[in-house]
Amino acid sequence: MTQKKDAGILAVDVGSGTQDILVWNPETTIENCTKMVVPSATRILARRIEKETLEGRHIFLTGTTMGGGPCAAAVRRHLRAGLRVFALPKAALTFHDNLDKVREMGVEVVRNRPSVSPLSELVMRDMDLEAVGAVLERFGVSLPPMIAVAVQDHGFSPNASNRRFRFSLWSDLLAAGTGLEGMLYADPPPHLTRMLAVKEQVPRAWVMDTGAAAMLGALLDPWISQRLEQGVTVINIGNEHTVAALIKGSKLWGIYEHHTSLLSEEKLEDHLERFRRGRLSGEEVFQDMGHGCRVVEGTAEAGPFPHLGITGPKRGRFPGLGGHMAAPFGDMMLTGCFGLVEALQRTISACPKPADRV
């Protein structure tokens, strides 16, 4: 059966390892909605760069700002192989918000296609809506009118720590007193350049932070939702970042963020225990090369947020944490997509809703 063209939401959660895709249709059960888990845009680009490296071709990066990680590592390897990398300014901002830093990497920032040979042109972007639409069309599924995309945006910070700047976004969310859906934007602010780049590619898209989307989606797991009034600690252990939140009822009490690769099980367990009790400082986390930690006033009294819900592709690295392995609607990898749909439903009165939630 072909989905109606005037119904549903395309939710795309763009990570460093995979991009997870849900075509949510309010007229069918969530289990029967179309879903895909495919390689992330940065991994696809990294493989293309590696191919050019093996073939001895210089590369010219066009397009716009996107997620780095694997593609940035591939660029460094390409340069070490003695080959040249050219990039338009917007594409170059993928590697650092300060273009002088990008040039120090060895990337040549240019305004036009250089006259060198052999040269391959590669497009940088987080969201390839044409490719997604083409795959869906082969299975008789139309692109829904509403689109939501989650990316991790550190924020534009050319001369200061992007870790501090990113965590200031979480601090602003806590100060505003809104829920995790407060990280969903129809029109992202100017400093969220990666989200703005997605809007350039897909103008009608809503954009959201991946960490917020994943944690909001995890709250839809029945085990977690049934314990919200008692207080929960929900954590998304991603390929690159680990983000945790303290939630009681409908109130967001605290946020913690670190780099997954720098966390041992012992360290994460200690951080979570002190975070829950309002005894972990943001500066300690930052000095440990993480992003930060912040709780609102009264957290110690509201705590200790005893129930732990865990999601994310790297959660298997920390088996000793205990807690509940969240899998909303039986699908952990789509947690961020479910969070996107939930955020839209909480934010937009015109968002389609079924008889029950998500």
Tab-separated table of C-alpha atoms in Angstrom:
chain	number	residue	atom	x	y	z
A	1	MET	CA	0.000	0.000	0.000
A	2	THR	CA	1.343	3.398	-0.971
A	3	GLN	CA	1.423	5.992	1.772
A	4	LYS	CA	-0.740	9.076	1.319
A	5	LYS	CA	1.278	12.049	0.121
A	6	ASP	CA	-0.382	14.477	2.551
A	7	ALA	CA	0.366	12.547	5.735
A	8	GLY	CA	3.262	11.806	8.010
A	9	ILE	CA	6.757	12.917	8.888
A	10	LEU	CA	10.161	12.035	7.474
A	11	ALA	CA	12.463	11.896	10.505
A	12	VAL	CA	16.213	11.592	9.885
A	13	ASP	CA	18.700	11.249	12.730
A	14	VAL	CA	22.179	12.003	11.354
A	15	GLY	CA	24.972	10.487	13.435
A	16	SER	CA	28.669	9.907	12.891
A	17	GLY	CA	28.166	6.193	12.232
A	18	THR	CA	24.701	5.911	10.741
A	19	GLN	CA	21.802	8.005	9.567
A	20	ASP	CA	18.561	6.543	10.849
A	21	ILE	CA	15.416	7.187	8.875
A	22	LEU	CA	11.753	6.847	9.806
A	23	VAL	CA	8.761	7.570	7.586
A	24	TRP	CA	6.147	8.057	10.275
A	25	ASN	CA	2.583	7.652	9.083
A	26	PRO	CA	-0.228	8.519	11.516
A	27	GLU	CA	-2.536	6.086	9.732
A	28	THR	CA	-0.516	2.983	10.567
A	29	THR	CA	1.128	1.428	13.589
A	30	ILE	CA	4.683	2.520	14.324
A	31	GLU	CA	5.905	-1.058	13.838
A	32	ASN	CA	4.696	-1.002	10.229
A	33	CYS	CA	6.214	2.367	9.332
A	34	THR	CA	9.064	2.417	6.831
A	35	LYS	CA	12.493	2.484	8.528
A	36	MET	CA	16.087	2.482	7.338
A	37	VAL	CA	19.492	2.490	9.042
A	38	VAL	CA	22.200	3.395	6.522
A	39	PRO	CA	25.784	4.730	6.674
A	40	SER	CA	26.098	8.337	7.800
A	41	ALA	CA	26.876	11.109	5.332
A	42	THR	CA	30.350	11.612	6.807
A	43	ARG	CA	31.194	7.905	6.458
A	44	ILE	CA	29.955	7.852	2.859
A	45	LEU	CA	32.117	10.875	2.067
A	46	ALA	CA	35.102	9.358	3.897
A	47	ARG	CA	34.905	6.276	1.667
A	48	ARG	CA	34.795	8.475	-1.441
A	49	ILE	CA	37.845	10.397	-0.260
A	50	GLU	CA	39.680	7.139	0.449
A	51	LYS	CA	38.948	5.996	-3.103
A	52	GLU	CA	40.452	9.197	-4.508
A	53	THR	CA	43.489	8.743	-2.247
A	54	LEU	CA	44.082	5.231	-3.588
A	55	GLU	CA	43.718	6.487	-7.162
A	56	GLY	CA	46.106	9.410	-6.562
A	57	ARG	CA	43.618	12.181	-7.343
A	58	HIS	CA	43.400	15.590	-5.698
A	59	ILE	CA	39.968	16.518	-4.307
A	60	PHE	CA	37.808	19.636	-4.449
A	61	LEU	CA	35.182	19.829	-1.683
A	62	THR	CA	32.034	21.758	-2.543
A	63	GLY	CA	28.631	21.900	-0.864
A	64	THR	CA	28.213	23.136	2.677
A	65	THR	CA	29.059	22.550	6.333
A	66	MET	CA	28.398	19.032	7.600
A	67	GLY	CA	29.451	16.647	10.348
A	68	GLY	CA	33.184	15.945	10.487
A	69	GLY	CA	34.677	12.936	12.219
A	70	PRO	CA	35.287	10.203	9.611
A	71	CYS	CA	35.425	12.573	6.621
A	72	ALA	CA	37.859	14.888	8.438
A	73	ALA	CA	40.089	11.914	9.259
A	74	ALA	CA	39.971	10.856	5.599
A	75	VAL	CA	41.023	14.367	4.522
A	76	ARG	CA	44.042	14.228	6.849
A	77	ARG	CA	45.064	10.860	5.432
A	78	HIS	CA	44.679	12.226	1.900
A	79	LEU	CA	46.999	15.126	2.739
A	80	ARG	CA	49.552	12.810	4.376
A	81	ALA	CA	49.595	10.831	1.127
A	82	GLY	CA	50.970	13.947	-0.572
A	83	LEU	CA	47.738	14.828	-2.379
A	84	ARG	CA	46.008	18.216	-2.330
A	85	VAL	CA	42.653	19.102	-0.814
A	86	PHE	CA	40.746	22.182	-1.980
A	87	ALA	CA	37.520	23.348	-0.353
A	88	LEU	CA	34.983	26.123	-0.745
A	89	PRO	CA	34.641	28.204	2.464
A	90	LYS	CA	31.328	26.701	3.640
A	91	ALA	CA	32.580	23.174	3.086
A	92	ALA	CA	35.861	23.995	4.841
A	93	LEU	CA	33.987	25.081	7.985
A	94	THR	CA	33.233	21.397	8.531
A	95	PHE	CA	36.778	20.969	9.833
A	96	HIS	CA	37.005	24.077	12.042
A	97	ASP	CA	35.066	27.314	12.540
A	98	ASN	CA	38.308	29.242	12.022
A	99	LEU	CA	39.411	28.965	8.392
A	100	ASP	CA	43.006	29.765	9.360
A	101	LYS	CA	42.963	26.538	11.380
A	102	VAL	CA	41.649	24.701	8.333
A	103	ARG	CA	44.500	26.090	6.251
A	104	GLU	CA	46.953	24.941	8.936
A	105	MET	CA	45.635	21.406	8.339
A	106	GLY	CA	46.821	21.744	4.766
A	107	VAL	CA	43.420	22.323	3.177
A	108	GLU	CA	43.481	25.021	0.497
A	109	VAL	CA	40.396	27.226	0.902
A	110	VAL	CA	39.360	28.548	-2.509
A	111	ARG	CA	36.474	30.402	-4.143
A	112	ASN	CA	36.428	28.515	-7.429
A	113	ARG	CA	37.350	25.128	-8.833
A	114	PRO	CA	41.141	24.985	-9.119
A	115	SER	CA	42.895	24.213	-12.381
A	116	VAL	CA	44.820	21.144	-11.296
A	117	SER	CA	44.704	17.591	-12.553
A	118	PRO	CA	43.716	14.923	-11.783
A	119	LEU	CA	40.948	16.429	-9.627
A	120	SER	CA	37.686	14.976	-8.299
A	121	GLU	CA	34.831	17.134	-7.002
A	122	LEU	CA	33.006	15.848	-3.919
A	123	VAL	CA	29.877	17.418	-2.433
A	124	MET	CA	29.652	17.898	1.331
A	125	ARG	CA	26.227	17.757	2.982
A	126	ASP	CA	24.495	16.048	5.877
A	127	MET	CA	21.181	15.508	4.134
A	128	ASP	CA	20.706	14.038	0.659
A	129	LEU	CA	16.943	14.253	0.342
A	130	GLU	CA	17.046	13.247	-3.318
A	131	ALA	CA	18.766	9.964	-2.483
A	132	VAL	CA	16.372	9.198	0.375
A	133	GLY	CA	13.395	9.994	-1.823
A	134	ALA	CA	14.695	7.776	-4.624
A	135	VAL	CA	15.068	4.770	-2.318
A	136	LEU	CA	11.622	5.275	-0.818
A	137	GLU	CA	10.059	5.661	-4.261
A	138	ARG	CA	11.334	2.231	-5.302
A	139	PHE	CA	9.205	0.778	-2.489
A	140	GLY	CA	6.132	2.856	-3.260
A	141	VAL	CA	6.627	5.231	-0.328
A	142	SER	CA	6.222	8.976	-0.925
A	143	LEU	CA	8.196	11.648	0.903
A	144	PRO	CA	5.920	13.137	3.588
A	145	PRO	CA	5.300	16.888	3.561
A	146	MET	CA	6.868	17.377	6.986
A	147	ILE	CA	10.583	16.731	7.506
A	148	ALA	CA	12.656	16.772	10.684
A	149	VAL	CA	16.420	16.272	10.807
A	150	ALA	CA	18.644	15.824	13.854
A	151	VAL	CA	22.324	16.786	13.742
A	152	GLN	CA	24.875	17.561	16.420
A	153	ASP	CA	25.827	21.232	16.201
A	154	HIS	CA	28.636	22.600	18.377
A	155	GLY	CA	27.717	26.137	17.339
A	156	PHE	CA	29.939	28.636	15.520
A	157	SER	CA	32.892	29.403	17.782
A	158	PRO	CA	35.977	30.307	15.720
A	159	ASN	CA	38.115	31.695	18.535
A	160	ALA	CA	36.926	29.891	21.664
A	161	SER	CA	36.374	26.333	22.838
A	162	ASN	CA	33.601	24.685	20.849
A	163	ARG	CA	33.054	22.356	23.813
A	164	ARG	CA	32.214	25.295	26.062
A	165	PHE	CA	30.106	26.874	23.365
A	166	ARG	CA	28.154	23.687	22.763
A	167	PHE	CA	27.466	23.223	26.441
A	168	SER	CA	26.220	26.807	26.663
A	169	LEU	CA	23.348	25.656	24.435
A	170	TRP	CA	22.364	23.092	27.070
A	171	SER	CA	22.712	25.732	29.803
A	172	ASP	CA	20.367	28.022	27.872
A	173	LEU	CA	17.855	25.178	27.604
A	174	LEU	CA	17.950	24.597	31.364
A	175	ALA	CA	17.621	28.328	32.044
A	176	ALA	CA	14.593	28.534	29.749
A	177	GLY	CA	12.836	25.841	31.767
A	178	THR	CA	11.608	23.996	28.683
A	179	GLY	CA	11.832	20.304	27.949
A	180	LEU	CA	14.179	18.601	25.517
A	181	GLU	CA	11.885	19.670	22.686
A	182	GLY	CA	13.333	23.150	23.223
A	183	MET	CA	16.247	22.021	21.034
A	184	LEU	CA	13.927	21.735	18.021
A	185	TYR	CA	13.981	24.681	15.606
A	186	ALA	CA	11.998	25.799	12.600
A	187	ASP	CA	14.525	28.606	12.175
A	188	PRO	CA	17.763	27.884	14.040
A	189	PRO	CA	19.716	30.840	15.426
A	190	PRO	CA	22.683	32.162	13.395
A	191	HIS	CA	25.327	30.437	15.522
A	192	LEU	CA	23.963	26.944	14.732
A	193	THR	CA	25.693	26.765	11.381
A	194	ARG	CA	25.359	23.027	10.813
A	195	MET	CA	21.610	23.193	11.369
A	196	LEU	CA	21.442	26.190	9.037
A	197	ALA	CA	23.307	24.162	6.419
A	198	VAL	CA	20.610	21.464	6.668
A	199	LYS	CA	17.983	24.182	6.170
A	200	GLU	CA	19.823	25.297	3.031
A	201	GLN	CA	19.593	21.754	1.685
A	202	VAL	CA	16.008	21.143	2.841
A	203	PRO	CA	14.308	24.514	3.446
A	204	ARG	CA	11.102	23.036	4.868
A	205	ALA	CA	12.899	20.885	7.429
A	206	TRP	CA	12.727	21.303	11.177
A	207	VAL	CA	16.107	20.693	12.816
A	208	MET	CA	17.028	19.382	16.267
A	209	ASP	CA	20.063	18.394	18.294
A	210	THR	CA	20.787	14.653	18.087
A	211	GLY	CA	21.364	14.273	21.821
A	212	ALA	CA	18.083	15.920	22.713
A	213	ALA	CA	16.210	13.859	20.100
A	214	ALA	CA	17.686	10.591	21.380
A	215	MET	CA	16.916	11.297	25.029
A	216	LEU	CA	13.387	12.463	24.224
A	217	GLY	CA	12.830	9.318	22.187
A	218	ALA	CA	14.116	7.157	25.042
A	219	LEU	CA	11.441	8.636	27.309
A	220	LEU	CA	8.858	6.882	25.118
A	221	ASP	CA	10.084	3.495	26.300
A	222	PRO	CA	7.344	2.237	28.671
A	223	TRP	CA	9.820	1.232	31.383
A	224	ILE	CA	11.143	4.802	31.497
A	225	SER	CA	7.857	6.654	31.012
A	226	GLN	CA	6.292	4.743	33.905
A	227	ARG	CA	9.045	5.993	36.229
A	228	LEU	CA	9.153	9.660	35.247
A	229	GLU	CA	7.286	10.809	38.347
A	230	GLN	CA	9.904	9.104	40.534
A	231	GLY	CA	12.782	10.653	38.587
A	232	VAL	CA	14.911	9.176	35.822
A	233	THR	CA	18.431	9.537	34.499
A	234	VAL	CA	18.370	9.006	30.745
A	235	ILE	CA	21.632	8.633	28.845
A	236	ASN	CA	22.464	8.417	25.152
A	237	ILE	CA	25.842	6.765	24.583
A	238	GLY	CA	26.599	7.775	21.024
A	239	ASN	CA	29.507	6.976	18.720
A	240	GLU	CA	31.114	10.331	19.499
A	241	HIS	CA	29.278	11.938	22.435
A	242	THR	CA	27.606	10.721	25.596
A	243	VAL	CA	24.759	12.933	26.831
A	244	ALA	CA	22.656	12.429	29.950
A	245	ALA	CA	19.668	14.233	31.426
A	246	LEU	CA	17.906	14.270	34.785
A	247	ILE	CA	14.121	14.329	34.398
A	248	LYS	CA	11.332	14.175	36.954
A	249	GLY	CA	7.764	14.465	35.830
A	250	SER	CA	7.885	16.919	32.948
A	251	LYS	CA	10.813	18.940	34.335
A	252	LEU	CA	14.381	18.848	33.045
A	253	TRP	CA	16.743	19.144	36.025
A	254	GLY	CA	20.207	18.681	34.581
A	255	ILE	CA	22.422	17.916	31.562
A	256	TYR	CA	25.804	16.177	31.262
A	257	GLU	CA	27.919	15.726	28.104
A	258	HIS	CA	31.296	14.076	27.468
A	259	HIS	CA	33.171	12.337	24.660
A	260	THR	CA	32.354	8.634	24.587
A	261	SER	CA	35.900	7.587	23.687
A	262	LEU	CA	37.281	9.250	26.843
A	263	LEU	CA	34.937	7.458	29.227
A	264	SER	CA	35.685	4.246	31.048
A	265	GLU	CA	32.875	2.402	32.732
A	266	GLU	CA	34.255	3.357	36.139
A	267	LYS	CA	34.492	7.038	35.237
A	268	LEU	CA	31.026	7.202	33.699
A	269	GLU	CA	29.486	5.439	36.690
A	270	ASP	CA	31.166	7.918	39.043
A	271	HIS	CA	30.117	10.908	36.948
A	272	LEU	CA	26.499	9.765	36.791
A	273	GLU	CA	26.318	9.129	40.529
A	274	ARG	CA	27.583	12.630	41.373
A	275	PHE	CA	25.566	14.218	38.556
A	276	ARG	CA	22.351	12.776	39.992
A	277	ARG	CA	23.117	14.328	43.383
A	278	GLY	CA	24.182	17.716	42.031
A	279	ARG	CA	27.811	17.143	43.091
A	280	LEU	CA	29.591	17.023	39.728
A	281	SER	CA	30.940	20.341	38.471
A	282	GLY	CA	30.895	21.424	34.872
A	283	GLU	CA	34.513	22.541	35.147
A	284	GLU	CA	35.644	19.056	36.214
A	285	VAL	CA	33.992	17.552	33.144
A	286	PHE	CA	35.439	20.241	30.886
A	287	GLN	CA	38.971	19.759	32.236
A	288	ASP	CA	38.546	16.046	31.488
A	289	MET	CA	38.031	17.063	27.813
A	290	GLY	CA	34.278	16.719	28.071
A	291	HIS	CA	31.725	19.442	27.483
A	292	GLY	CA	30.216	20.098	30.873
A	293	CYS	CA	27.602	19.377	33.486
A	294	ARG	CA	24.904	21.586	34.956
A	295	VAL	CA	21.918	21.107	37.229
A	296	VAL	CA	19.241	23.609	38.223
A	297	GLU	CA	18.694	24.781	41.776
A	298	GLY	CA	16.978	22.182	43.937
A	299	THR	CA	18.332	19.154	42.078
A	300	ALA	CA	19.867	17.589	45.187
A	301	GLU	CA	16.499	17.756	46.954
A	302	ALA	CA	14.579	16.485	43.900
A	303	GLY	CA	17.017	13.601	43.351
A	304	PRO	CA	18.524	11.140	43.239
A	305	PHE	CA	16.769	10.268	39.919
A	306	PRO	CA	17.294	6.573	40.685
A	307	HIS	CA	16.035	4.945	37.491
A	308	LEU	CA	18.589	4.728	34.665
A	309	GLY	CA	17.487	4.436	31.043
A	310	ILE	CA	20.235	3.804	28.486
A	311	THR	CA	20.193	4.196	24.715
A	312	GLY	CA	22.720	4.776	21.950
A	313	PRO	CA	24.889	2.665	19.616
A	314	LYS	CA	27.818	2.447	22.066
A	315	ARG	CA	25.819	1.397	25.108
A	316	GLY	CA	27.341	-2.080	24.910
A	317	ARG	CA	30.689	-0.629	26.021
A	318	PHE	CA	29.338	-0.063	29.526
A	319	PRO	CA	27.556	-3.263	30.625
A	320	GLY	CA	28.231	-2.629	34.313
A	321	LEU	CA	26.075	0.501	34.451
A	322	GLY	CA	22.974	-1.594	34.989
A	323	GLY	CA	19.810	0.255	34.197
A	324	HIS	CA	17.281	-0.394	31.476
A	325	MET	CA	18.321	-0.697	27.839
A	326	ALA	CA	15.712	1.534	26.253
A	327	ALA	CA	14.173	0.419	22.968
A	328	PRO	CA	11.065	2.518	22.279
A	329	PHE	CA	8.649	0.634	20.037
A	330	GLY	CA	11.185	-2.224	20.048
A	331	ASP	CA	13.790	-0.335	17.998
A	332	MET	CA	16.760	1.281	19.768
A	333	MET	CA	18.390	2.542	16.564
A	334	LEU	CA	15.318	4.641	15.742
A	335	THR	CA	15.198	6.288	19.184
A	336	GLY	CA	16.317	9.654	17.795
A	337	CYS	CA	13.706	9.513	15.042
A	338	PHE	CA	10.968	8.806	17.579
A	339	GLY	CA	12.257	11.779	19.567
A	340	LEU	CA	12.010	14.009	16.496
A	341	VAL	CA	8.387	13.018	15.943
A	342	GLU	CA	7.593	13.523	19.626
A	343	ALA	CA	9.252	16.962	19.611
A	344	LEU	CA	7.191	18.005	16.603
A	345	GLN	CA	3.994	16.763	18.217
A	346	ARG	CA	4.761	18.731	21.378
A	347	THR	CA	5.698	21.872	19.454
A	348	ILE	CA	3.343	22.187	16.487
A	349	SER	CA	-0.407	22.097	16.808
A	350	ALA	CA	-0.670	21.282	13.087
A	351	CYS	CA	1.560	18.228	13.424
A	352	PRO	CA	-0.398	15.057	12.558
A	353	LYS	CA	-1.218	12.863	15.560
A	354	PRO	CA	-2.609	9.360	15.739
A	355	ALA	CA	-5.004	8.118	18.372
A	356	ASP	CA	-2.102	7.574	20.790
A	357	ARG	CA	1.398	9.031	21.199
A	358	VAL	CA	3.862	8.732	18.314
